[in-house]
Amino acid sequence: MLISVPLLTFLLAALVALTPLAVDMYLPAMQMIAADLQTPIHQVELSISSYLLGFAAGQVVGGAVSDRFGRKPVVLAGMLVFMLSSGALIYVDSIDGLLFWRVLQAFGGGIAVVNASAIVRDLYAGNEVARVLSMIASVMMMAPLLAPLIGALITELSGWRAIFAVLAVYALLVVIGFIWKVPESRVSQQDSDRPGMLAAYLKIVRNRLAMSYVLALSFAFSGMFAFITAAPFAYLEHFGATPLEFTYLFGANIVTMIFFSRLNVRWVNRFGPNRLLLVGLLTQALAGLGLVIAAQAELSLTVVVLLNMLFVGVLGLVAANATASCLELFPEISASANAVIGVVEFSMGALVGVLWASIHDGSLMPMVAVMAACATLGLVSGFYSRYLRAANTGFCEG
């Protein structure tokens, strides 16, 4: 391999960070965007769901095309679409324009980002995949930690439109890094030996074990997406936090996720990805139950923030282990497998955001109820994967 592991980790983390930057950086500016576009804030919050849907669609295209034509050109093409759409977002003057360009921006991002895990799967095997993915996550999570603060500062200094200019420049820097340093990692193989797009996706979705991992990860992340969608209301409006306080409250979740990701790097070779996956899913379900109790009892902001930190943070155990376990089943079409993960994950996340908006009643209960339901379904999917492994192998390894 022509690139060192630390440099590869950094560049892939920069690529994966595209989504948290694009989603989290403009959260503190939502009230200003709503006022500027003369629309209610919950309509602006739907731009998060729009982004997730566009990102899911981009992964459908990017995964299959990458498995056939290579990782690097697909990454570069997707980043170009992301850059141009980010530039267009600087000039939007209506909520419809915001939603349209956000979908196109996300489509380009999905085409590019779907290749990150596939590149890792191309270069590594076994528990090492989960370990490297956790290393990437640990670096990447600096993005959602810093993004709200950066967004708040940009909004204060130059207005919310400058956020999208910064995203365009960031995408350009990622493109330069990939052109300069990242090698093509797709294993050379006769195209006739590779399944077509439809055949590849059918092979994945018909595998019950693979889909149990996909659903466990997707439900767990959908709970987080429900929190992200509702966080501006919960913290800014319900609890009356300032935009700057919001950045700290939101960033606390990412600190916890970084902590669990680092634990996963240390523990995955000792306990195995499947056991750590279940620990993460169970912890999230318990945190979701705690949030329901806290909302019902109208407990303080401190209690809600601590439970949200745990709920979101344990995704540091869930994400890398579920992804690695699924990709390990499809070494020859890893980008397509990662696309299935992304499509289900982000489509469900988008639908959860729409669900929250439709049942929003001015209280915390809709947010925490959706979060708890998602976490419970994720735990059920995790236990189902354990059952399938036991049935297929005669024992249940870690």
C-alpha positions as a LaTeX table, in Angstrom:
\begin{tabular}{lrrr}
\hline
Residue & $x$ (\AA) & $y$ (\AA) & $z$ (\AA) \\
\hline
Met1 & 0.00 & 0.00 & 0.00 \\
Leu2 & 1.47 & 3.36 & $-1.05$ \\
Ile3 & $-0.15$ & 5.40 & 1.71 \\
Ser4 & 0.44 & 5.17 & 5.45 \\
Val5 & $-2.40$ & 4.09 & 7.73 \\
Pro6 & $-2.48$ & 7.41 & 9.65 \\
Leu7 & $-2.67$ & 9.46 & 6.44 \\
Leu8 & $-5.29$ & 7.15 & 4.93 \\
Thr9 & $-7.27$ & 7.35 & 8.17 \\
Phe10 & $-7.13$ & 11.15 & 8.10 \\
Leu11 & $-8.18$ & 11.46 & 4.44 \\
Leu12 & $-11.03$ & 8.95 & 4.73 \\
Ala13 & $-12.17$ & 10.66 & 7.94 \\
Ala14 & $-12.16$ & 13.97 & 6.06 \\
Leu15 & $-14.36$ & 12.37 & 3.39 \\
Val16 & $-16.79$ & 10.82 & 5.89 \\
Ala17 & $-16.92$ & 14.11 & 7.80 \\
Leu18 & $-18.68$ & 15.68 & 4.83 \\
Thr19 & $-22.11$ & 14.68 & 6.12 \\
Pro20 & $-21.78$ & 15.84 & 9.75 \\
Leu21 & $-20.31$ & 19.10 & 8.51 \\
Ala22 & $-23.11$ & 19.60 & 5.99 \\
Val23 & $-25.79$ & 18.76 & 8.57 \\
Asp24 & $-24.43$ & 20.12 & 11.84 \\
Met25 & $-22.72$ & 23.32 & 10.73 \\
Tyr26 & $-25.95$ & 25.13 & 9.94 \\
Leu27 & $-27.99$ & 23.95 & 12.93 \\
Pro28 & $-27.23$ & 27.08 & 15.02 \\
Ala29 & $-28.28$ & 29.23 & 12.04 \\
Met30 & $-31.72$ & 27.67 & 11.57 \\
Gln31 & $-33.60$ & 30.44 & 13.31 \\
Met32 & $-31.83$ & 33.01 & 11.13 \\
Ile33 & $-32.46$ & 30.98 & 7.96 \\
Ala34 & $-36.15$ & 30.67 & 8.84 \\
Ala35 & $-36.42$ & 34.42 & 9.40 \\
Asp36 & $-34.52$ & 35.25 & 6.21 \\
Leu37 & $-36.59$ & 32.89 & 4.05 \\
Gln38 & $-39.79$ & 33.89 & 5.88 \\
Thr39 & $-40.75$ & 30.33 & 6.80 \\
Pro40 & $-41.35$ & 28.46 & 10.11 \\
Ile41 & $-38.29$ & 26.84 & 11.67 \\
His42 & $-39.76$ & 23.36 & 11.38 \\
Gln43 & $-39.84$ & 23.82 & 7.59 \\
Val44 & $-36.13$ & 24.62 & 7.64 \\
Glu45 & $-35.56$ & 21.56 & 9.85 \\
Leu46 & $-37.04$ & 19.45 & 7.04 \\
Ser47 & $-33.94$ & 20.34 & 5.02 \\
Ile48 & $-32.15$ & 17.80 & 7.24 \\
Ser49 & $-34.53$ & 15.07 & 6.08 \\
Ser50 & $-34.11$ & 16.30 & 2.50 \\
Tyr51 & $-30.36$ & 15.99 & 2.85 \\
Leu52 & $-30.61$ & 12.45 & 4.24 \\
Leu53 & $-32.85$ & 11.33 & 1.35 \\
Gly54 & $-30.51$ & 12.82 & $-1.23$ \\
Phe55 & $-27.53$ & 11.24 & 0.51 \\
Ala56 & $-29.23$ & 7.83 & 0.44 \\
Ala57 & $-29.99$ & 8.15 & $-3.29$ \\
Gly58 & $-26.39$ & 9.11 & $-4.01$ \\
Gln59 & $-25.12$ & 6.01 & $-2.27$ \\
Val60 & $-27.29$ & 3.76 & $-4.45$ \\
Val61 & $-25.56$ & 5.12 & $-7.52$ \\
Gly62 & $-22.09$ & 5.50 & $-6.04$ \\
Gly63 & $-21.85$ & 2.01 & $-4.55$ \\
Ala64 & $-22.59$ & $-0.02$ & $-7.67$ \\
Val65 & $-20.66$ & 2.29 & $-10.01$ \\
Ser66 & $-17.65$ & 2.17 & $-7.70$ \\
Asp67 & $-17.61$ & $-1.63$ & $-7.59$ \\
Arg68 & $-17.44$ & $-1.67$ & $-11.39$ \\
Phe69 & $-15.28$ & 1.34 & $-12.29$ \\
Gly70 & $-13.19$ & 2.05 & $-9.19$ \\
Arg71 & $-13.33$ & 4.08 & $-6.00$ \\
Lys72 & $-11.29$ & 7.15 & $-6.88$ \\
Pro73 & $-13.14$ & 8.49 & $-9.95$ \\
Val74 & $-16.50$ & 8.04 & $-8.23$ \\
Val75 & $-15.31$ & 9.95 & $-5.16$ \\
Leu76 & $-14.09$ & 12.81 & $-7.33$ \\
Ala77 & $-17.32$ & 12.97 & $-9.36$ \\
Gly78 & $-19.47$ & 13.04 & $-6.24$ \\
Met79 & $-17.37$ & 15.76 & $-4.66$ \\
Leu80 & $-17.74$ & 17.91 & $-7.77$ \\
Val81 & $-21.54$ & 17.71 & $-7.53$ \\
Phe82 & $-21.31$ & 18.56 & $-3.81$ \\
Met83 & $-19.11$ & 21.60 & $-4.49$ \\
Leu84 & $-21.35$ & 23.04 & $-7.22$ \\
Ser85 & $-24.50$ & 22.55 & $-5.15$ \\
Ser86 & $-22.89$ & 24.18 & $-2.13$ \\
Gly87 & $-22.13$ & 27.19 & $-4.31$ \\
Ala88 & $-25.76$ & 27.36 & $-5.44$ \\
Leu89 & $-26.99$ & 27.26 & $-1.84$ \\
Ile90 & $-25.27$ & 30.57 & $-1.17$ \\
Tyr91 & $-27.86$ & 32.29 & $-3.36$ \\
Val92 & $-31.17$ & 30.57 & $-2.44$ \\
Asp93 & $-34.07$ & 32.92 & $-1.64$ \\
Ser94 & $-36.87$ & 30.46 & $-0.79$ \\
Ile95 & $-37.45$ & 27.33 & 1.25 \\
Asp96 & $-38.09$ & 25.38 & $-1.98$ \\
Gly97 & $-34.71$ & 26.43 & $-3.33$ \\
Leu98 & $-33.03$ & 25.45 & $-0.07$ \\
Leu99 & $-34.62$ & 21.99 & $-0.13$ \\
Phe100 & $-33.83$ & 21.39 & $-3.82$ \\
Trp101 & $-30.15$ & 22.26 & $-3.63$ \\
Arg102 & $-29.73$ & 20.44 & $-0.34$ \\
Val103 & $-30.99$ & 17.25 & $-2.00$ \\
Leu104 & $-28.55$ & 17.69 & $-4.91$ \\
Gln105 & $-25.71$ & 18.57 & $-2.55$ \\
Ala106 & $-26.43$ & 15.41 & $-0.55$ \\
Phe107 & $-26.68$ & 13.30 & $-3.72$ \\
Gly108 & $-23.11$ & 14.22 & $-4.62$ \\
Gly109 & $-21.97$ & 13.63 & $-1.07$ \\
Gly110 & $-23.58$ & 10.18 & $-1.03$ \\
Ile111 & $-21.87$ & 9.18 & $-4.28$ \\
Ala112 & $-18.49$ & 10.06 & $-2.75$ \\
Val113 & $-18.82$ & 9.03 & 0.90 \\
Val114 & $-20.14$ & 5.52 & 0.18 \\
Asn115 & $-16.63$ & 4.61 & $-0.94$ \\
Ala116 & $-14.90$ & 5.28 & 2.38 \\
Ser117 & $-15.82$ & 2.01 & 4.09 \\
Ala118 & $-15.38$ & 0.14 & 0.81 \\
Ile119 & $-11.78$ & 1.36 & 0.57 \\
Val120 & $-11.13$ & 0.08 & 4.10 \\
Arg121 & $-12.70$ & $-3.28$ & 3.21 \\
Asp122 & $-10.53$ & $-3.43$ & 0.06 \\
Leu123 & $-7.37$ & $-3.03$ & 2.10 \\
Tyr124 & $-8.11$ & $-4.90$ & 5.35 \\
Ala125 & $-9.95$ & $-8.00$ & 6.61 \\
Gly126 & $-11.49$ & $-9.46$ & 9.76 \\
Asn127 & $-11.53$ & $-7.51$ & 13.02 \\
Glu128 & $-9.00$ & $-5.13$ & 11.48 \\
Val129 & $-11.82$ & $-3.62$ & 9.40 \\
Ala130 & $-13.76$ & $-2.67$ & 12.54 \\
Arg131 & $-10.58$ & $-1.36$ & 14.18 \\
Val132 & $-9.66$ & 0.89 & 11.23 \\
Leu133 & $-13.26$ & 2.09 & 10.85 \\
Ser134 & $-13.23$ & 3.03 & 14.54 \\
Met135 & $-9.98$ & 4.93 & 14.04 \\
Ile136 & $-11.55$ & 6.81 & 11.14 \\
Ala137 & $-14.63$ & 7.53 & 13.24 \\
Ser138 & $-12.50$ & 8.87 & 16.09 \\
Val139 & $-10.87$ & 11.40 & 13.76 \\
Met140 & $-14.04$ & 12.14 & 11.80 \\
Met141 & $-16.03$ & 12.93 & 14.93 \\
Met142 & $-14.09$ & 16.11 & 15.38 \\
Ala143 & $-16.34$ & 17.40 & 12.58 \\
Pro144 & $-19.71$ & 17.16 & 14.38 \\
Leu145 & $-17.97$ & 18.31 & 17.57 \\
Leu146 & $-16.67$ & 21.49 & 15.96 \\
Ala147 & $-19.27$ & 22.03 & 13.21 \\
Pro148 & $-21.97$ & 23.77 & 15.30 \\
Leu149 & $-19.38$ & 26.09 & 16.86 \\
Ile150 & $-17.86$ & 26.88 & 13.46 \\
Gly151 & $-21.33$ & 27.41 & 12.03 \\
Ala152 & $-22.28$ & 29.75 & 14.87 \\
Leu153 & $-19.10$ & 31.79 & 14.41 \\
Ile154 & $-19.53$ & 31.98 & 10.62 \\
Thr155 & $-23.16$ & 33.03 & 11.03 \\
Glu156 & $-22.18$ & 35.72 & 13.54 \\
Leu157 & $-19.40$ & 37.10 & 11.34 \\
Ser158 & $-20.71$ & 36.67 & 7.79 \\
Gly159 & $-24.28$ & 35.35 & 7.88 \\
Trp160 & $-25.64$ & 31.88 & 7.27 \\
Arg161 & $-24.95$ & 31.83 & 3.52 \\
Ala162 & $-21.21$ & 31.83 & 4.18 \\
Ile163 & $-21.59$ & 28.36 & 5.73 \\
Phe164 & $-22.17$ & 26.87 & 2.28 \\
Ala165 & $-19.17$ & 28.72 & 0.86 \\
Val166 & $-17.03$ & 27.09 & 3.55 \\
Leu167 & $-18.48$ & 23.67 & 2.66 \\
Ala168 & $-17.56$ & 24.19 & $-1.00$ \\
Val169 & $-13.97$ & 25.05 & $-0.08$ \\
Tyr170 & $-13.78$ & 22.05 & 2.26 \\
Ala171 & $-14.94$ & 19.73 & $-0.54$ \\
Leu172 & $-12.24$ & 21.15 & $-2.82$ \\
Leu173 & $-9.55$ & 20.38 & $-0.22$ \\
Val174 & $-10.80$ & 16.78 & 0.07 \\
Val175 & $-10.62$ & 16.42 & $-3.71$ \\
Ile176 & $-7.01$ & 17.65 & $-3.72$ \\
Gly177 & $-6.10$ & 15.18 & $-0.97$ \\
Phe178 & $-7.62$ & 12.24 & $-2.83$ \\
Ile179 & $-6.00$ & 13.13 & $-6.15$ \\
Trp180 & $-2.64$ & 13.57 & $-4.46$ \\
Lys181 & $-2.45$ & 10.67 & $-2.01$ \\
Val182 & $-5.23$ & 8.05 & $-2.08$ \\
Pro183 & $-4.56$ & 5.05 & $-4.38$ \\
Glu184 & $-7.19$ & 3.12 & $-6.29$ \\
Ser185 & $-8.06$ & 0.20 & $-3.98$ \\
Arg186 & $-10.60$ & $-1.78$ & $-5.97$ \\
Val187 & $-9.32$ & $-5.29$ & $-6.62$ \\
Ser188 & $-8.77$ & $-5.84$ & $-10.32$ \\
Gln189 & $-11.31$ & $-8.31$ & $-11.63$ \\
Gln190 & $-12.98$ & $-9.12$ & $-14.93$ \\
Asp191 & $-16.13$ & $-7.03$ & $-15.25$ \\
Ser192 & $-17.94$ & $-10.14$ & $-16.42$ \\
Asp193 & $-17.23$ & $-11.69$ & $-13.01$ \\
Arg194 & $-18.86$ & $-8.81$ & $-11.16$ \\
Pro195 & $-22.62$ & $-8.85$ & $-10.62$ \\
Gly196 & $-24.56$ & $-5.99$ & $-12.16$ \\
Met197 & $-26.09$ & $-3.25$ & $-10.03$ \\
Leu198 & $-29.44$ & $-4.97$ & $-9.53$ \\
Ala199 & $-27.90$ & $-8.41$ & $-8.98$ \\
Ala200 & $-25.44$ & $-7.02$ & $-6.44$ \\
Tyr201 & $-28.13$ & $-5.27$ & $-4.43$ \\
Leu202 & $-30.44$ & $-8.28$ & $-4.56$ \\
Lys203 & $-27.64$ & $-10.50$ & $-3.27$ \\
Ile204 & $-27.21$ & $-8.22$ & $-0.28$ \\
Val205 & $-30.85$ & $-7.59$ & 0.63 \\
Arg206 & $-31.66$ & $-11.30$ & 0.38 \\
Asn207 & $-29.02$ & $-12.13$ & 2.99 \\
Arg208 & $-30.88$ & $-12.14$ & 6.31 \\
Leu209 & $-27.74$ & $-11.88$ & 8.42 \\
Ala210 & $-26.49$ & $-8.90$ & 6.45 \\
Met211 & $-29.84$ & $-7.14$ & 6.68 \\
Ser212 & $-30.04$ & $-7.75$ & 10.42 \\
Tyr213 & $-26.79$ & $-5.78$ & 10.76 \\
Val214 & $-28.13$ & $-3.11$ & 8.40 \\
Leu215 & $-31.34$ & $-2.73$ & 10.40 \\
Ala216 & $-29.56$ & $-2.70$ & 13.77 \\
Leu217 & $-27.30$ & 0.11 & 12.56 \\
Ser218 & $-30.10$ & 1.98 & 10.78 \\
Phe219 & $-32.50$ & 1.96 & 13.74 \\
Ala220 & $-29.71$ & 3.06 & 16.08 \\
Phe221 & $-28.76$ & 5.93 & 13.77 \\
Ser222 & $-32.39$ & 6.86 & 13.14 \\
Gly223 & $-32.72$ & 7.55 & 16.84 \\
Met224 & $-29.76$ & 9.91 & 16.56 \\
Phe225 & $-31.25$ & 11.57 & 13.47 \\
Ala226 & $-34.47$ & 12.15 & 15.41 \\
Phe227 & $-32.40$ & 13.93 & 18.04 \\
Ile228 & $-30.48$ & 15.97 & 15.43 \\
Thr229 & $-33.69$ & 17.04 & 13.70 \\
Ala230 & $-35.38$ & 18.02 & 16.96 \\
Ala231 & $-32.31$ & 19.41 & 18.78 \\
Pro232 & $-32.80$ & 23.04 & 17.67 \\
Phe233 & $-36.34$ & 22.97 & 19.07 \\
Ala234 & $-35.41$ & 21.03 & 22.20 \\
Tyr235 & $-32.41$ & 23.09 & 23.23 \\
Leu236 & $-33.03$ & 26.51 & 21.63 \\
Glu237 & $-36.79$ & 26.83 & 22.11 \\
His238 & $-37.92$ & 24.38 & 24.81 \\
Phe239 & $-35.02$ & 24.94 & 27.21 \\
Gly240 & $-34.16$ & 28.44 & 25.99 \\
Ala241 & $-30.46$ & 27.90 & 25.29 \\
Thr242 & $-28.54$ & 30.49 & 23.28 \\
Pro243 & $-26.98$ & 29.54 & 19.90 \\
Leu244 & $-23.54$ & 29.43 & 21.51 \\
Glu245 & $-24.80$ & 27.26 & 24.38 \\
Phe246 & $-26.41$ & 25.01 & 21.78 \\
Thr247 & $-23.01$ & 24.32 & 20.21 \\
Tyr248 & $-21.63$ & 23.12 & 23.55 \\
Leu249 & $-24.69$ & 21.04 & 24.39 \\
Phe250 & $-24.68$ & 19.45 & 20.94 \\
Gly251 & $-20.93$ & 18.90 & 20.98 \\
Ala252 & $-21.15$ & 17.02 & 24.28 \\
Asn253 & $-22.77$ & 14.12 & 22.41 \\
Ile254 & $-19.83$ & 13.90 & 20.03 \\
Val255 & $-17.31$ & 13.86 & 22.89 \\
Thr256 & $-19.09$ & 10.81 & 24.25 \\
Met257 & $-19.13$ & 9.17 & 20.82 \\
Ile258 & $-15.38$ & 9.74 & 20.43 \\
Phe259 & $-14.87$ & 8.12 & 23.84 \\
Phe260 & $-16.80$ & 4.99 & 22.85 \\
Ser261 & $-15.06$ & 4.83 & 19.47 \\
Arg262 & $-11.69$ & 4.84 & 21.19 \\
Leu263 & $-12.90$ & 2.08 & 23.51 \\
Asn264 & $-13.95$ & 0.10 & 20.45 \\
Val265 & $-10.46$ & 0.39 & 18.94 \\
Arg266 & $-9.03$ & $-1.06$ & 22.17 \\
Trp267 & $-11.66$ & $-3.74$ & 22.73 \\
Val268 & $-12.63$ & $-5.09$ & 19.32 \\
Asn269 & $-9.82$ & $-7.64$ & 19.05 \\
Arg270 & $-10.49$ & $-8.82$ & 22.60 \\
Phe271 & $-14.29$ & $-9.08$ & 22.61 \\
Gly272 & $-15.16$ & $-9.16$ & 18.91 \\
Pro273 & $-17.40$ & $-6.79$ & 16.93 \\
Asn274 & $-20.66$ & $-8.69$ & 17.47 \\
Arg275 & $-20.52$ & $-8.66$ & 21.26 \\
Leu276 & $-19.63$ & $-4.96$ & 21.35 \\
Leu277 & $-22.44$ & $-4.23$ & 18.91 \\
Leu278 & $-24.99$ & $-5.72$ & 21.30 \\
Val279 & $-23.53$ & $-3.80$ & 24.25 \\
Gly280 & $-23.95$ & $-0.57$ & 22.32 \\
Leu281 & $-27.50$ & $-1.35$ & 21.23 \\
Leu282 & $-28.58$ & $-2.33$ & 24.75 \\
Thr283 & $-27.05$ & 0.81 & 26.26 \\
Gln284 & $-28.82$ & 3.01 & 23.71 \\
Ala285 & $-32.17$ & 1.36 & 24.41 \\
Leu286 & $-31.76$ & 1.98 & 28.15 \\
Ala287 & $-30.83$ & 5.62 & 27.51 \\
Gly288 & $-33.94$ & 5.97 & 25.30 \\
Leu289 & $-36.13$ & 4.66 & 28.11 \\
Gly290 & $-34.49$ & 7.14 & 30.47 \\
Leu291 & $-35.29$ & 10.01 & 28.09 \\
Val292 & $-38.96$ & 9.04 & 28.01 \\
Ile293 & $-39.05$ & 9.06 & 31.81 \\
Ala294 & $-37.23$ & 12.41 & 31.91 \\
Ala295 & $-39.65$ & 14.02 & 29.45 \\
Gln296 & $-42.69$ & 12.66 & 31.26 \\
Ala297 & $-41.40$ & 13.91 & 34.62 \\
Glu298 & $-40.24$ & 17.24 & 33.08 \\
Leu299 & $-36.74$ & 16.79 & 34.45 \\
Ser300 & $-34.00$ & 19.38 & 34.03 \\
Leu301 & $-31.92$ & 20.22 & 30.98 \\
Thr302 & $-28.91$ & 18.62 & 32.66 \\
Val303 & $-30.61$ & 15.22 & 32.91 \\
Val304 & $-31.80$ & 15.36 & 29.29 \\
Val305 & $-28.35$ & 16.37 & 28.03 \\
Leu306 & $-26.62$ & 13.54 & 29.95 \\
Leu307 & $-29.06$ & 10.94 & 28.61 \\
Asn308 & $-28.69$ & 12.30 & 25.06 \\
Met309 & $-24.92$ & 12.06 & 25.44 \\
Leu310 & $-25.19$ & 8.37 & 26.30 \\
Phe311 & $-27.81$ & 7.69 & 23.62 \\
Val312 & $-25.75$ & 9.25 & 20.84 \\
Gly313 & $-22.34$ & 8.34 & 22.25 \\
Val314 & $-22.75$ & 4.56 & 22.16 \\
Leu315 & $-23.04$ & 4.77 & 18.39 \\
Gly316 & $-19.24$ & 4.68 & 18.70 \\
Leu317 & $-19.71$ & 1.00 & 19.55 \\
Val318 & $-22.53$ & 0.34 & 17.11 \\
Ala319 & $-21.43$ & 1.92 & 13.82 \\
Ala320 & $-18.03$ & 0.38 & 13.12 \\
Asn321 & $-18.98$ & $-3.09$ & 14.38 \\
Ala322 & $-22.25$ & $-3.36$ & 12.47 \\
Thr323 & $-20.65$ & $-2.01$ & 9.29 \\
Ala324 & $-17.61$ & $-4.29$ & 9.50 \\
Ser325 & $-19.75$ & $-7.36$ & 10.22 \\
Cys326 & $-21.93$ & $-6.65$ & 7.19 \\
Leu327 & $-19.09$ & $-5.80$ & 4.77 \\
Glu328 & $-17.20$ & $-8.94$ & 5.76 \\
Leu329 & $-19.96$ & $-10.97$ & 4.08 \\
Phe330 & $-19.43$ & $-9.29$ & 0.67 \\
Pro331 & $-15.71$ & $-8.76$ & $-0.06$ \\
Glu332 & $-16.24$ & $-8.56$ & $-3.84$ \\
Ile333 & $-19.02$ & $-5.94$ & $-3.73$ \\
Ser334 & $-18.19$ & $-4.04$ & $-0.57$ \\
Ala335 & $-19.16$ & $-0.64$ & $-1.96$ \\
Ser336 & $-22.59$ & $-1.97$ & $-2.94$ \\
Ala337 & $-22.98$ & $-3.45$ & 0.54 \\
Asn338 & $-22.00$ & $-0.13$ & 2.07 \\
Ala339 & $-24.52$ & 1.57 & $-0.23$ \\
Val340 & $-27.30$ & $-0.66$ & 1.10 \\
Ile341 & $-26.26$ & 0.26 & 4.64 \\
Gly342 & $-26.29$ & 3.94 & 3.75 \\
Val343 & $-29.54$ & 3.91 & 1.83 \\
Val344 & $-31.48$ & 2.15 & 4.59 \\
Glu345 & $-29.77$ & 4.17 & 7.32 \\
Phe346 & $-30.31$ & 7.61 & 5.80 \\
Ser347 & $-33.76$ & 6.87 & 4.35 \\
Met348 & $-34.95$ & 5.75 & 7.75 \\
Gly349 & $-33.29$ & 8.77 & 9.32 \\
Ala350 & $-35.10$ & 11.07 & 6.91 \\
Leu351 & $-38.45$ & 9.40 & 7.57 \\
Val352 & $-37.91$ & 9.65 & 11.30 \\
Gly353 & $-37.32$ & 13.37 & 10.90 \\
Val354 & $-40.57$ & 13.74 & 8.96 \\
Leu355 & $-42.36$ & 11.62 & 11.59 \\
Trp356 & $-41.15$ & 13.89 & 14.37 \\
Ala357 & $-42.26$ & 16.99 & 12.45 \\
Ser358 & $-45.72$ & 15.48 & 11.90 \\
Ile359 & $-46.32$ & 14.62 & 15.57 \\
His360 & $-44.50$ & 17.61 & 17.06 \\
Asp361 & $-46.74$ & 19.14 & 19.74 \\
Gly362 & $-44.42$ & 21.63 & 21.41 \\
Ser363 & $-43.16$ & 19.18 & 24.04 \\
Leu364 & $-40.15$ & 16.88 & 24.31 \\
Met365 & $-42.21$ & 13.70 & 24.29 \\
Pro366 & $-42.44$ & 13.20 & 20.49 \\
Met367 & $-38.65$ & 13.46 & 20.16 \\
Val368 & $-37.80$ & 11.07 & 22.99 \\
Ala369 & $-40.58$ & 8.62 & 22.07 \\
Val370 & $-39.24$ & 8.31 & 18.52 \\
Met371 & $-35.68$ & 7.97 & 19.83 \\
Ala372 & $-36.66$ & 5.23 & 22.30 \\
Ala373 & $-38.68$ & 3.32 & 19.67 \\
Cys374 & $-35.76$ & 3.38 & 17.22 \\
Ala375 & $-33.31$ & 2.18 & 19.87 \\
Thr376 & $-35.62$ & $-0.68$ & 20.88 \\
Leu377 & $-36.00$ & $-1.85$ & 17.28 \\
Gly378 & $-32.24$ & $-1.64$ & 16.83 \\
Leu379 & $-31.73$ & $-3.87$ & 19.86 \\
Val380 & $-34.23$ & $-6.41$ & 18.49 \\
Ser381 & $-32.34$ & $-6.45$ & 15.18 \\
Gly382 & $-29.06$ & $-6.96$ & 17.03 \\
Phe383 & $-30.39$ & $-9.96$ & 18.91 \\
Tyr384 & $-31.76$ & $-11.34$ & 15.64 \\
Ser385 & $-28.28$ & $-11.16$ & 14.10 \\
Arg386 & $-26.97$ & $-13.11$ & 17.09 \\
Tyr387 & $-29.66$ & $-15.75$ & 16.57 \\
Leu388 & $-28.81$ & $-16.07$ & 12.87 \\
Arg389 & $-25.09$ & $-16.48$ & 13.57 \\
Ala390 & $-25.83$ & $-19.14$ & 16.17 \\
Ala391 & $-28.13$ & $-20.98$ & 13.75 \\
Asn392 & $-25.58$ & $-20.85$ & 10.93 \\
Thr393 & $-22.46$ & $-21.80$ & 12.89 \\
Gly394 & $-23.72$ & $-23.83$ & 15.82 \\
Phe395 & $-22.28$ & $-21.35$ & 18.30 \\
Cys396 & $-22.35$ & $-17.62$ & 18.86 \\
Glu397 & $-18.91$ & $-16.07$ & 18.55 \\
Gly398 & $-18.05$ & $-12.61$ & 19.79 \\
\hline
\end{tabular}
